[in-house]
Coordinates of C-alpha atoms in Angstrom, one line a residue:
M1 CA 7.5 -9.7 24.4
E2 CA 10.0 -11.2 26.9
N3 CA 8.3 -9.7 29.9
D4 CA 5.1 -11.4 29.0
A5 CA 3.9 -11.8 32.5
P6 CA 0.1 -11.4 32.5
A7 CA -1.6 -8.2 33.5
S8 CA -4.2 -7.5 36.1
S9 CA -7.6 -8.9 36.6
G10 CA -10.9 -7.2 37.1
D11 CA -14.3 -8.2 38.2
S12 CA -17.6 -9.2 36.6
A13 CA -19.6 -7.1 38.9
L14 CA -19.9 -3.3 39.0
H15 CA -19.2 -2.7 42.6
R16 CA -15.6 -3.8 43.1
G17 CA -13.2 -2.2 45.5
H18 CA -14.1 -3.7 48.8
G19 CA -11.7 -6.5 48.4
H20 CA -13.3 -9.5 50.1
G21 CA -14.0 -8.1 53.4
H22 CA -17.7 -7.2 53.8
G23 CA -18.1 -7.2 57.5
S24 CA -18.6 -3.4 57.7
D25 CA -21.2 -3.4 55.0
P26 CA -24.8 -3.8 56.1
M27 CA -26.2 -7.1 55.0
L28 CA -29.4 -5.5 53.6
K29 CA -27.4 -3.1 51.4
L30 CA -25.2 -5.9 50.0
S31 CA -28.2 -8.1 49.4
I32 CA -30.0 -5.4 47.4
S33 CA -26.8 -4.7 45.4
A34 CA -26.5 -8.4 44.7
I35 CA -30.1 -8.5 43.4
G36 CA -29.2 -5.7 41.0
I37 CA -26.1 -7.4 39.6
V38 CA -25.9 -11.1 40.3
F39 CA -29.5 -12.1 39.4
G40 CA -30.0 -10.2 36.1
D41 CA -29.5 -13.2 33.9
I42 CA -31.6 -15.8 35.8
G43 CA -34.1 -13.0 36.6
T44 CA -35.0 -12.4 33.0
S45 CA -35.5 -16.1 32.2
P46 CA -39.3 -15.8 32.8
L47 CA -39.5 -13.7 29.6
Y48 CA -39.0 -16.8 27.5
A49 CA -38.3 -20.0 29.5
F50 CA -41.8 -21.2 30.2
R51 CA -43.0 -20.3 26.7
E52 CA -40.2 -22.1 25.0
T53 CA -40.7 -25.2 27.0
F54 CA -44.1 -25.7 25.3
D55 CA -43.7 -23.8 22.1
G56 CA -40.0 -24.3 21.3
H57 CA -38.4 -26.7 18.9
H58 CA -39.7 -29.7 20.9
K59 CA -43.3 -28.7 21.5
L60 CA -45.3 -30.1 24.5
A61 CA -49.0 -30.6 24.7
L62 CA -50.7 -27.9 26.8
D63 CA -52.4 -30.2 29.3
P64 CA -52.3 -30.4 33.1
L65 CA -49.9 -33.3 33.0
H66 CA -47.2 -31.3 31.2
I67 CA -47.9 -27.9 32.7
Y68 CA -47.7 -29.3 36.3
G69 CA -44.7 -31.4 35.3
V70 CA -42.7 -28.5 33.8
V71 CA -43.4 -26.2 36.8
S72 CA -42.3 -29.0 39.2
L73 CA -39.1 -29.5 37.1
M74 CA -38.3 -25.8 37.1
F75 CA -38.7 -25.6 40.9
W76 CA -36.6 -28.7 41.7
S77 CA -34.0 -27.6 39.1
M78 CA -33.6 -24.3 41.0
M79 CA -33.4 -26.1 44.3
L80 CA -30.9 -28.7 43.2
V81 CA -28.7 -26.7 40.8
V82 CA -28.9 -23.2 42.3
T83 CA -29.8 -23.6 46.0
I84 CA -27.9 -26.8 46.9
K85 CA -25.1 -27.1 44.4
Y86 CA -24.1 -23.4 44.0
V87 CA -25.3 -21.5 47.1
S88 CA -24.9 -24.3 49.7
I89 CA -21.8 -26.1 48.4
I90 CA -19.7 -24.5 45.6
M91 CA -19.8 -21.1 47.1
R92 CA -18.0 -22.5 50.1
A93 CA -15.1 -23.0 47.7
D94 CA -13.8 -19.5 47.7
N95 CA -10.2 -18.7 46.6
K96 CA -9.5 -16.1 49.2
G97 CA -13.0 -14.7 48.9
E98 CA -13.2 -14.9 45.0
G99 CA -15.3 -17.3 43.0
G100 CA -15.9 -18.3 39.4
S101 CA -14.6 -21.1 37.2
L102 CA -11.1 -19.7 36.8
A103 CA -10.8 -19.0 40.6
L104 CA -12.1 -22.5 41.3
L105 CA -9.6 -23.9 38.7
A106 CA -6.7 -22.0 40.4
L107 CA -7.8 -23.3 43.8
V108 CA -8.1 -26.9 42.7
G109 CA -5.1 -26.8 40.5
R110 CA -2.9 -25.6 43.3
R111 CA -3.6 -28.7 45.3
T112 CA -3.6 -31.2 42.4
R113 CA -0.6 -29.9 40.4
N114 CA 1.4 -33.2 40.7
M115 CA -1.5 -35.6 40.0
R116 CA -1.5 -37.3 36.6
W117 CA -4.9 -36.0 35.6
S118 CA -4.2 -32.4 36.6
T119 CA -3.6 -31.4 32.9
G120 CA -7.1 -32.7 32.0
L121 CA -8.6 -30.8 34.8
V122 CA -6.9 -27.5 33.7
L123 CA -8.2 -28.1 30.1
L124 CA -11.7 -28.6 31.5
G125 CA -11.5 -25.4 33.4
V126 CA -10.2 -23.5 30.3
F127 CA -13.0 -25.0 28.2
A128 CA -15.6 -23.8 30.7
T129 CA -14.1 -20.3 30.4
A130 CA -14.3 -20.5 26.6
L131 CA -17.9 -21.6 26.8
F132 CA -18.6 -18.5 28.9
Y133 CA -17.9 -16.3 25.9
G134 CA -20.5 -18.0 23.9
D135 CA -23.0 -17.4 26.7
S136 CA -21.9 -13.8 27.0
M137 CA -22.9 -13.3 23.4
I138 CA -26.3 -15.0 23.5
T139 CA -27.5 -13.5 26.9
P140 CA -27.7 -9.9 25.8
A141 CA -29.4 -10.8 22.5
V142 CA -32.0 -13.2 24.0
S143 CA -32.7 -11.0 27.0
V144 CA -33.2 -7.7 25.1
L145 CA -35.2 -9.4 22.3
G146 CA -37.4 -11.3 24.8
A147 CA -38.2 -8.0 26.6
V148 CA -39.0 -5.8 23.5
E149 CA -41.1 -8.6 22.0
G150 CA -43.8 -7.5 24.4
I151 CA -44.4 -4.7 21.9
S152 CA -46.0 -7.3 19.6
V153 CA -48.3 -8.4 22.4
Y154 CA -49.4 -4.8 23.0
S155 CA -49.8 -4.1 19.2
P156 CA -49.1 -6.8 16.6
A157 CA -48.7 -4.1 14.0
L158 CA -45.6 -2.9 15.8
S159 CA -43.8 -6.2 15.5
V160 CA -41.6 -4.9 12.7
V161 CA -39.8 -2.5 15.0
I162 CA -38.7 -5.3 17.4
V163 CA -35.4 -6.2 15.8
P164 CA -34.4 -2.6 15.0
L165 CA -35.2 -1.5 18.5
A166 CA -33.3 -4.4 20.0
V167 CA -30.3 -3.6 17.9
F168 CA -30.5 0.1 18.9
I169 CA -30.6 -0.8 22.6
L170 CA -27.7 -3.2 22.3
V171 CA -25.5 -0.8 20.3
F172 CA -26.2 2.0 22.8
L173 CA -25.3 -0.4 25.7
F174 CA -22.0 -1.3 24.2
F175 CA -21.1 2.3 23.3
I176 CA -21.5 3.5 26.9
Q177 CA -19.3 0.8 28.3
S178 CA -16.2 3.0 28.0
K179 CA -17.9 5.6 30.3
G180 CA -18.0 3.3 33.3
S181 CA -20.9 1.9 35.1
A182 CA -20.7 3.4 38.6
K183 CA -23.5 5.9 38.3
V184 CA -25.8 3.6 36.4
G185 CA -24.9 0.7 38.7
A186 CA -26.4 2.6 41.7
F187 CA -29.8 2.2 40.1
F188 CA -29.5 -1.5 39.3
G189 CA -30.6 -2.7 42.7
P190 CA -33.8 -0.7 42.9
I191 CA -34.7 -1.4 39.3
M192 CA -34.3 -5.2 39.8
L193 CA -36.2 -5.0 43.1
L194 CA -39.0 -3.3 41.2
Y195 CA -38.8 -5.9 38.4
F196 CA -38.9 -8.9 40.8
G197 CA -41.7 -7.2 42.8
V198 CA -43.8 -6.7 39.6
I199 CA -43.3 -10.2 38.2
S200 CA -44.1 -11.9 41.6
T201 CA -47.2 -9.7 42.0
L202 CA -48.5 -10.6 38.5
G203 CA -47.8 -14.3 39.3
I204 CA -49.6 -14.2 42.6
L205 CA -52.7 -12.5 41.0
S206 CA -52.8 -15.4 38.4
I207 CA -52.3 -18.1 41.1
A208 CA -55.2 -16.6 43.1
Q209 CA -57.4 -17.5 40.2
T210 CA -56.1 -21.1 39.9
P211 CA -54.6 -21.9 43.4
A212 CA -54.4 -25.6 42.6
I213 CA -51.2 -24.9 40.7
L214 CA -49.4 -24.6 44.0
T215 CA -49.4 -28.3 44.3
A216 CA -46.8 -28.4 41.5
F217 CA -44.2 -27.8 44.2
S218 CA -44.4 -31.6 44.8
P219 CA -41.7 -33.5 42.9
H220 CA -44.1 -36.3 42.1
Y221 CA -45.4 -34.2 39.2
A222 CA -42.0 -34.1 37.6
V223 CA -41.7 -37.9 38.1
L224 CA -45.1 -38.4 36.6
F225 CA -44.2 -36.3 33.6
F226 CA -41.2 -38.5 32.9
V227 CA -43.0 -41.7 33.5
S228 CA -45.9 -40.8 31.3
D229 CA -43.9 -39.2 28.5
P230 CA -40.2 -40.1 28.8
L231 CA -39.0 -38.7 25.5
A232 CA -40.9 -35.5 25.8
G233 CA -39.6 -35.2 29.4
F234 CA -36.0 -35.6 28.3
L235 CA -36.3 -33.1 25.4
S236 CA -38.0 -30.6 27.7
L237 CA -34.9 -30.4 29.8
G238 CA -33.3 -28.5 27.0
T239 CA -35.6 -25.6 27.6
V240 CA -36.4 -26.1 31.3
V241 CA -32.7 -25.4 32.0
L242 CA -33.3 -21.8 30.7
A243 CA -34.9 -21.3 34.2
V244 CA -31.4 -21.7 35.8
T245 CA -29.2 -19.9 33.3
G246 CA -27.2 -17.4 35.3
A247 CA -26.7 -19.7 38.3
E248 CA -22.9 -19.6 37.8
A249 CA -23.1 -15.8 38.2
L250 CA -23.9 -16.3 41.9
Y251 CA -20.5 -18.0 42.3
S252 CA -18.6 -15.7 40.0
D253 CA -19.7 -12.5 41.9
M254 CA -19.2 -13.9 45.3
G255 CA -16.1 -11.8 45.8
H256 CA -18.1 -8.6 45.4
F257 CA -20.9 -9.3 47.9
G258 CA -20.0 -12.3 49.9
R259 CA -21.7 -15.7 50.2
R260 CA -24.3 -14.8 52.8
P261 CA -25.8 -11.7 51.1
I262 CA -26.1 -13.6 47.8
G263 CA -27.6 -16.6 49.5
L264 CA -30.0 -14.4 51.4
S265 CA -31.1 -12.5 48.3
W266 CA -31.7 -15.8 46.5
L267 CA -33.7 -17.6 49.2
V268 CA -35.7 -14.7 50.5
F269 CA -36.4 -12.7 47.4
V270 CA -35.3 -13.9 44.0
L271 CA -36.3 -17.6 44.2
P272 CA -39.8 -16.9 45.5
A273 CA -40.4 -14.1 42.9
L274 CA -39.3 -16.4 40.1
M275 CA -41.4 -19.3 41.2
M276 CA -44.5 -17.1 41.7
N277 CA -44.1 -15.8 38.2
Y278 CA -43.6 -19.3 36.7
M279 CA -46.6 -20.7 38.6
G280 CA -48.6 -17.7 37.5
Q281 CA -47.8 -18.4 33.9
A282 CA -48.7 -22.0 34.4
A283 CA -52.0 -21.1 36.0
L284 CA -52.7 -18.7 33.1
L285 CA -52.1 -21.5 30.5
L286 CA -54.4 -23.8 32.4
R287 CA -57.1 -21.2 32.0
N288 CA -56.2 -19.9 28.6
P289 CA -54.0 -22.0 26.3
L290 CA -54.0 -19.2 23.7
A291 CA -51.8 -17.1 26.1
L292 CA -48.9 -19.3 25.1
E293 CA -48.0 -16.6 22.6
S294 CA -46.4 -14.7 25.5
P295 CA -47.5 -16.0 28.9
F296 CA -45.1 -13.5 30.6
Y297 CA -46.8 -10.4 29.1
R298 CA -50.3 -11.9 29.1
L299 CA -50.1 -12.0 32.9
A300 CA -50.5 -8.3 32.9
P301 CA -53.7 -6.4 32.1
D302 CA -53.8 -4.3 28.9
W303 CA -53.2 -1.0 30.7
F304 CA -50.0 -2.3 32.3
Q305 CA -48.4 -3.7 29.1
I306 CA -46.3 -0.6 28.3
P307 CA -45.0 -0.2 31.9
L308 CA -44.2 -3.9 32.0
I309 CA -42.3 -3.7 28.7
I310 CA -40.3 -0.8 30.0
I311 CA -39.5 -2.5 33.3
A312 CA -38.6 -5.8 31.6
T313 CA -36.4 -4.0 29.1
M314 CA -34.5 -2.3 31.9
A315 CA -34.0 -5.6 33.6
A316 CA -32.7 -7.1 30.3
I317 CA -30.3 -4.2 29.9
I318 CA -29.0 -4.8 33.5
A319 CA -28.7 -8.6 32.7
S320 CA -26.7 -7.7 29.6
Q321 CA -24.5 -5.2 31.5
A322 CA -23.6 -7.8 34.1
V323 CA -22.7 -10.4 31.4
I324 CA -20.5 -7.8 29.5
S325 CA -18.8 -6.8 32.7
G326 CA -18.3 -10.5 33.4
A327 CA -16.6 -10.9 30.0
F328 CA -14.2 -8.2 30.9
S329 CA -13.5 -9.9 34.3
V330 CA -13.0 -13.3 32.8
T331 CA -10.7 -11.9 30.1
Q332 CA -8.5 -10.2 32.7
Q333 CA -8.3 -13.3 34.9
A334 CA -7.4 -15.4 31.8
I335 CA -4.6 -12.8 31.0
Q336 CA -3.3 -13.0 34.6
L337 CA -3.3 -16.8 34.7
G338 CA -1.4 -16.9 31.4
F339 CA -4.1 -18.1 28.9
M340 CA -4.4 -14.8 27.0
P341 CA -2.0 -12.2 25.6
R342 CA -2.1 -8.7 27.1
L343 CA -5.0 -6.6 25.9
R344 CA -5.6 -2.9 26.5
I345 CA -7.5 -2.4 29.8
D346 CA -9.0 0.9 30.8
H347 CA -10.0 1.6 34.4
T348 CA -13.2 3.6 34.4
S349 CA -13.2 4.5 38.1
A350 CA -10.5 5.9 40.3
K351 CA -12.2 4.5 43.4
T352 CA -13.4 1.1 42.3
A353 CA -10.7 -1.2 41.0
G354 CA -12.9 -3.7 39.3
Q355 CA -14.7 -1.2 37.1
I356 CA -12.8 -1.9 33.9
Y357 CA -13.3 -1.6 30.2
I358 CA -11.5 -3.8 27.5
P359 CA -12.2 -2.2 24.1
S360 CA -11.3 -5.2 22.0
V361 CA -13.6 -7.5 24.0
N362 CA -16.4 -4.9 24.0
W363 CA -16.4 -4.4 20.2
A364 CA -16.0 -8.1 19.4
L365 CA -19.0 -8.9 21.7
M366 CA -21.1 -6.1 20.1
V367 CA -20.5 -7.4 16.6
M368 CA -21.4 -10.9 17.5
V369 CA -24.4 -9.9 19.5
I370 CA -25.8 -7.8 16.7
V371 CA -25.1 -10.6 14.2
L372 CA -27.1 -13.0 16.5
V373 CA -30.0 -10.6 16.6
L374 CA -30.1 -10.1 12.9
V375 CA -29.7 -13.8 12.1
F376 CA -32.0 -15.4 14.6
R377 CA -34.5 -12.4 14.8
S378 CA -36.5 -13.6 17.8
S379 CA -35.8 -14.8 21.4
S380 CA -37.6 -18.1 20.4
N381 CA -35.0 -18.8 17.7
L382 CA -32.2 -17.8 20.0
T383 CA -33.2 -20.1 22.8
S384 CA -32.2 -23.0 20.5
A385 CA -28.7 -21.7 20.7
Y386 CA -29.0 -21.0 24.4
G387 CA -28.3 -23.6 27.1
I388 CA -25.3 -25.6 25.7
A389 CA -22.7 -23.2 27.0
V390 CA -24.5 -22.9 30.4
T391 CA -25.0 -26.7 30.9
G392 CA -21.4 -27.4 29.7
A393 CA -20.0 -25.0 32.2
M394 CA -22.2 -26.4 35.0
F395 CA -21.1 -29.9 34.2
I396 CA -17.4 -28.8 34.3
D397 CA -18.1 -27.1 37.6
T398 CA -19.4 -30.4 39.0
C399 CA -16.2 -32.1 37.8
L400 CA -14.1 -29.5 39.6
L401 CA -16.4 -29.8 42.7
T402 CA -15.7 -33.6 42.7
V403 CA -12.0 -33.0 43.1
L404 CA -12.6 -30.3 45.7
V405 CA -14.9 -32.5 47.8
L406 CA -12.9 -35.7 47.6
Y407 CA -9.3 -34.5 47.6
M408 CA -9.4 -31.1 49.4
W409 CA -12.3 -31.2 51.8
R410 CA -12.0 -34.9 52.1
W411 CA -15.7 -35.6 52.7
K412 CA -16.6 -39.1 53.7
K413 CA -17.3 -41.0 50.4
R414 CA -20.6 -42.5 51.7
Y415 CA -22.0 -38.9 51.9
A416 CA -20.1 -37.3 49.0
L417 CA -20.6 -39.9 46.3
P418 CA -24.4 -40.0 46.4
L419 CA -24.6 -36.2 46.3
L420 CA -22.1 -35.9 43.5
G421 CA -24.0 -38.6 41.7
I422 CA -27.1 -36.6 41.8
F423 CA -25.3 -33.5 40.5
F424 CA -23.7 -35.5 37.6
L425 CA -27.1 -37.0 36.8
V426 CA -28.9 -33.7 36.7
D427 CA -26.1 -31.8 34.9
G428 CA -25.5 -34.7 32.5
A429 CA -29.2 -34.9 31.6
Y430 CA -29.4 -31.1 31.0
L431 CA -26.3 -31.2 28.8
A432 CA -27.5 -34.2 26.8
A433 CA -30.9 -32.6 26.2
N434 CA -29.2 -29.4 25.0
L435 CA -27.0 -31.3 22.6
T436 CA -30.1 -32.2 20.6
K437 CA -30.4 -28.4 19.8
I438 CA -27.0 -28.3 18.0
P439 CA -28.6 -28.4 14.5
D440 CA -31.0 -25.6 15.4
G441 CA -28.5 -23.1 16.7
G442 CA -26.6 -24.9 19.5
W443 CA -23.6 -25.1 17.1
F444 CA -23.0 -21.4 17.7
P445 CA -21.8 -21.4 21.4
L446 CA -20.0 -24.6 20.7
T447 CA -18.1 -23.1 17.8
V448 CA -17.3 -20.0 19.8
G449 CA -16.2 -22.1 22.7
F450 CA -13.9 -24.3 20.5
V451 CA -12.4 -21.3 18.8
I452 CA -11.6 -19.5 22.0
F453 CA -10.4 -22.7 23.7
T454 CA -7.9 -23.1 20.8
L455 CA -6.8 -19.5 21.3
L456 CA -6.4 -19.9 25.0
T457 CA -4.5 -23.2 24.9
T458 CA -2.3 -22.0 22.0
W459 CA -1.2 -19.0 23.9
A460 CA -0.5 -20.9 27.1
A461 CA 1.5 -23.6 25.2
G462 CA 3.4 -21.1 23.1
R463 CA 4.2 -18.9 26.1
T464 CA 5.6 -22.0 27.9
L465 CA 7.7 -23.0 25.0
M466 CA 9.0 -19.5 24.5
R467 CA 10.0 -19.2 28.1
E468 CA 11.8 -22.6 28.0
R469 CA 13.7 -21.6 24.9
M470 CA 14.7 -18.3 26.5
R471 CA 15.8 -20.1 29.6
E472 CA 18.0 -22.5 27.5
L473 CA 19.7 -19.5 25.8
A474 CA 20.1 -17.4 28.9
M475 CA 23.6 -16.7 30.2
P476 CA 24.0 -17.5 34.0
I477 CA 23.8 -14.2 35.9
P478 CA 26.9 -14.7 38.2
V479 CA 29.1 -15.1 35.1
F480 CA 27.6 -12.0 33.5
V481 CA 27.9 -9.9 36.6
K482 CA 31.6 -10.6 37.0
S483 CA 32.5 -10.0 33.4
A484 CA 30.3 -7.0 32.7
A485 CA 31.1 -5.2 36.0
N486 CA 34.8 -5.3 35.2
S487 CA 34.7 -4.5 31.5
A488 CA 31.7 -2.2 30.8
A489 CA 31.6 1.6 31.5
R490 CA 29.1 2.6 34.1
V491 CA 26.8 5.6 33.7
P492 CA 24.6 7.3 36.4
G493 CA 21.0 6.3 37.0
T494 CA 19.0 3.1 37.3
A495 CA 18.1 0.6 34.6
V496 CA 15.2 -1.8 35.1
F497 CA 15.2 -4.8 32.7
M498 CA 11.9 -6.5 32.6
T499 CA 12.1 -10.3 32.3
S500 CA 9.6 -13.1 32.4
T501 CA 11.9 -15.5 34.2
A502 CA 13.7 -15.0 37.5
S503 CA 16.9 -16.6 36.2
G504 CA 19.5 -15.9 33.6
V505 CA 20.4 -12.6 31.9
P506 CA 17.5 -10.8 30.1
H507 CA 17.9 -10.4 26.3
A508 CA 17.3 -6.7 26.6
L509 CA 20.3 -6.4 28.9
L510 CA 22.6 -8.2 26.5
H511 CA 21.4 -6.2 23.5
N512 CA 21.8 -2.9 25.4
L513 CA 25.4 -3.8 26.4
K514 CA 26.2 -5.0 22.9
H515 CA 24.9 -1.8 21.2
N516 CA 25.5 1.0 23.8
K517 CA 28.6 -0.5 25.5
V518 CA 27.5 0.9 28.9
L519 CA 25.8 -0.2 32.1
H520 CA 23.9 1.9 34.6
E521 CA 25.2 2.3 38.1
R522 CA 22.2 0.3 39.4
V523 CA 20.8 -2.5 37.3
I524 CA 17.5 -4.1 38.3
L525 CA 16.4 -7.4 36.9
L526 CA 12.6 -7.3 37.4
T527 CA 10.1 -10.1 37.1
V528 CA 6.4 -9.7 37.7
K529 CA 4.8 -13.0 38.8
I530 CA 1.1 -13.7 39.0
A531 CA 0.0 -16.2 41.7
D532 CA -3.0 -18.5 41.5
E533 CA -4.4 -16.6 44.5
P534 CA -6.6 -13.5 44.0
Y535 CA -4.6 -11.3 46.4
I536 CA -1.0 -11.2 47.7
G537 CA -0.3 -9.6 51.0
G538 CA 2.1 -6.7 51.2
D539 CA 4.7 -8.8 53.1
H540 CA 4.9 -11.3 50.3
R541 CA 4.8 -8.7 47.4
V542 CA 8.6 -8.2 46.9
E543 CA 11.5 -10.7 46.8
H544 CA 14.9 -9.1 46.6
E545 CA 18.4 -10.6 45.9
D546 CA 21.5 -8.5 45.9
L547 CA 23.7 -9.9 43.0
G548 CA 26.6 -7.6 43.7
N549 CA 28.4 -4.9 41.7
G550 CA 25.2 -2.8 41.6
F551 CA 23.0 -5.6 40.2
H552 CA 19.8 -6.6 41.9
R553 CA 17.1 -9.2 41.3
L554 CA 13.6 -8.2 42.1
V555 CA 10.4 -10.3 41.9
L556 CA 7.1 -8.6 42.3
R557 CA 4.1 -10.9 43.1
Y558 CA 0.5 -10.1 42.4
G559 CA -2.7 -12.0 42.7
F560 CA -4.8 -12.7 39.6
M561 CA -7.4 -10.1 40.8
E562 CA -4.8 -7.3 41.2
Q563 CA -3.5 -4.7 38.9
P564 CA 0.3 -4.6 38.7
D565 CA 1.8 -1.1 39.1
V566 CA 5.6 -1.4 38.8
P567 CA 6.4 2.3 39.5
E568 CA 4.2 2.3 42.6
A569 CA 5.9 -1.0 43.9
L570 CA 9.4 0.3 43.2
A571 CA 8.6 3.5 45.1
Q572 CA 8.0 1.4 48.3
I573 CA 11.3 -0.6 48.0
N574 CA 14.2 0.5 50.2
S575 CA 16.4 -2.6 50.0
C576 CA 18.2 -1.7 46.7
G577 CA 20.1 1.3 47.9
A578 CA 18.8 4.8 47.2
P579 CA 15.0 5.3 46.7
F580 CA 13.8 4.9 43.1
K581 CA 13.3 8.2 41.2
M582 CA 11.3 7.8 38.0
M583 CA 13.2 10.6 36.2
E584 CA 16.5 8.8 36.9
T585 CA 15.2 5.3 36.0
S586 CA 15.0 3.8 32.5
F587 CA 12.9 0.7 31.8
F588 CA 14.2 -1.8 29.1
L589 CA 11.8 -4.2 27.4
S590 CA 12.4 -6.9 24.9
R591 CA 10.1 -7.7 22.1
Q592 CA 10.5 -11.2 20.5
T593 CA 10.1 -11.9 16.8
L594 CA 9.3 -15.6 16.3
L595 CA 11.1 -17.5 13.5
A596 CA 10.0 -20.7 11.8
S597 CA 11.9 -23.6 13.4
K598 CA 13.1 -26.6 11.5
N599 CA 11.6 -28.8 14.2
P600 CA 8.7 -26.8 15.6
A601 CA 7.5 -27.8 19.1
M602 CA 3.9 -27.5 18.1
P603 CA 2.0 -27.7 14.8
L604 CA 2.9 -25.0 12.3
W605 CA -0.6 -23.5 12.2
R606 CA -0.5 -23.2 16.0
E607 CA 2.9 -21.6 15.8
K608 CA 1.7 -19.1 13.3
L609 CA -1.4 -18.4 15.5
F610 CA 0.8 -17.9 18.5
A611 CA 3.1 -15.5 16.6
W612 CA 0.1 -13.5 15.4
M613 CA -1.2 -13.3 19.0
L614 CA 2.3 -12.2 20.2
R615 CA 2.5 -9.5 17.6
N616 CA -0.9 -8.1 18.6
A617 CA -0.4 -8.2 22.4
E618 CA -0.6 -4.9 24.2
S619 CA 2.7 -3.4 25.1
A620 CA 4.0 -4.1 28.6
M621 CA 4.5 -0.4 29.0
E622 CA 0.8 0.2 29.5
F623 CA 0.2 -3.1 31.3
F624 CA 2.7 -2.4 34.0
R625 CA 2.0 1.3 34.1
L626 CA 5.5 2.3 33.1
P627 CA 6.2 6.0 32.4
T628 CA 6.0 6.3 28.7
N629 CA 9.0 8.7 28.4
R630 CA 11.3 6.3 30.4
V631 CA 10.9 3.1 28.3
V632 CA 13.4 1.6 25.8
E633 CA 12.3 -1.4 23.7
L634 CA 14.8 -3.7 22.1
G635 CA 14.0 -6.4 19.6
S636 CA 15.3 -10.0 19.4
Q637 CA 14.6 -13.1 17.4
L638 CA 13.6 -16.5 18.8
E639 CA 12.8 -20.0 17.4
I640 CA 10.3 -22.2 19.2

């Protein structure tokens, strides 16, 4: 459609609506909320991470050297990747309070637009977004399976119900998405507090029996592990990284809670709870190697197995919910920034702007998650597919951080380069180790990533070509205003012609004049533009130009975290004559039909893919909240 300006963005958390000002919210309340939403993914890693490091596809010997080494690796990975890289540095890079790969890309891209490598930077950021979708499919499957597998620890005879139960839980979770998450979200914080409290207590009880495990905090155990067994040390990174999956969520959800509450929750509560549990599992394996079957559940006494399964399953559901909401958020941001066609977006809360539901994304995710559960059938098998998407996104974040540190913050190179070198070394090692898992399942997130990357870049390229072609064919507006104003009959009312470019005459206006032979008394040429900032202040929202003879050019600007509402914006404009009345206003849209070109500007298969995406894009009527009984849609043909 000609007015293919992207629609609004949502948020990956469940408690949107505060904008980015959190000063009035108590720090404790925000910190507890952050625990319930931000840390679900990384918080459920103890269900499988430690077990898989020893019993996964690259098995390790269960001896003190490897056990101490793995615990040390997990701790220092959390310190370097989560605490230093994300909490201390990257979370300083807020785009007007918002975080996440796309927000970071928009922030960096705004400053590097004219540099020769800016295109490569944009492609890296888009690929990180594409990888996120692979991660958002695997996380619910591996988290829920890892939780319900405790049933087989409690009673091996019940192991046959694990997969059906996991599928039931996941289907139920996806089916309730359309209802909104406000009421359920209120319980997320307390449930995750209970979960972290339980796993840390179980860990402490195990540590008390083998207190020597606390010496594993020393980094020399990790070094000794690599020196004594270099190949095993390298391969173990592929599963050790499972302990930090979800680190990017801290940055993505920064706009909902603020940097300080997330940092406080991580340092004071989540990090200690996770390490106590990992060390408790390590201490248990030192005492009883047979507990490797499920060291997480074996930490608990028999009488506590069922309550622990219930608590862990609730935590897994919360982790899955956060990832699903994150997929909705990333999709909206991608639409806003011009990488996706419009999709239907439902707002599930009148009070909280970020609580959104995208049916097409929800059902596509559900199908893929169920397929993953049915094909892989266990969290152990799924962990072979887990990690590549996460480490790929982390590596790309480090690339973007490099540009940020050197070109925007302008840190002194003698300080910045060694620190960046450490990040590249750590992220590169994790990514390389995970690439060895491609034959065992790592191909899945990579395939998903490349498919979605192709869709995103095809839409962006096709949209750019279509706009350029329309600009070439457009009649200059001054010429049209003079000729039309003197020759066409004028009828009462206001006509708003939506156009994606703020220059030239919209195709819909030309077609209307050609077929109906009339013009309205007031003609508005309206363009909705999305900025690479999350929010646009009211003073900068509207740009108005009086073209004469009853013609006006309006440009409405929105941030990529905002929901465009054209009727609401028009109601507040007084510079175009009389106030806008919806019952006297008609909105004219143009829908393009692409024709095969003799000299296509992009490969034929991509042109056909773009045409398919264009046909299936959501109507601008719903996207811009236009009154359904006041919209006229006119078709036109275009070659690109």
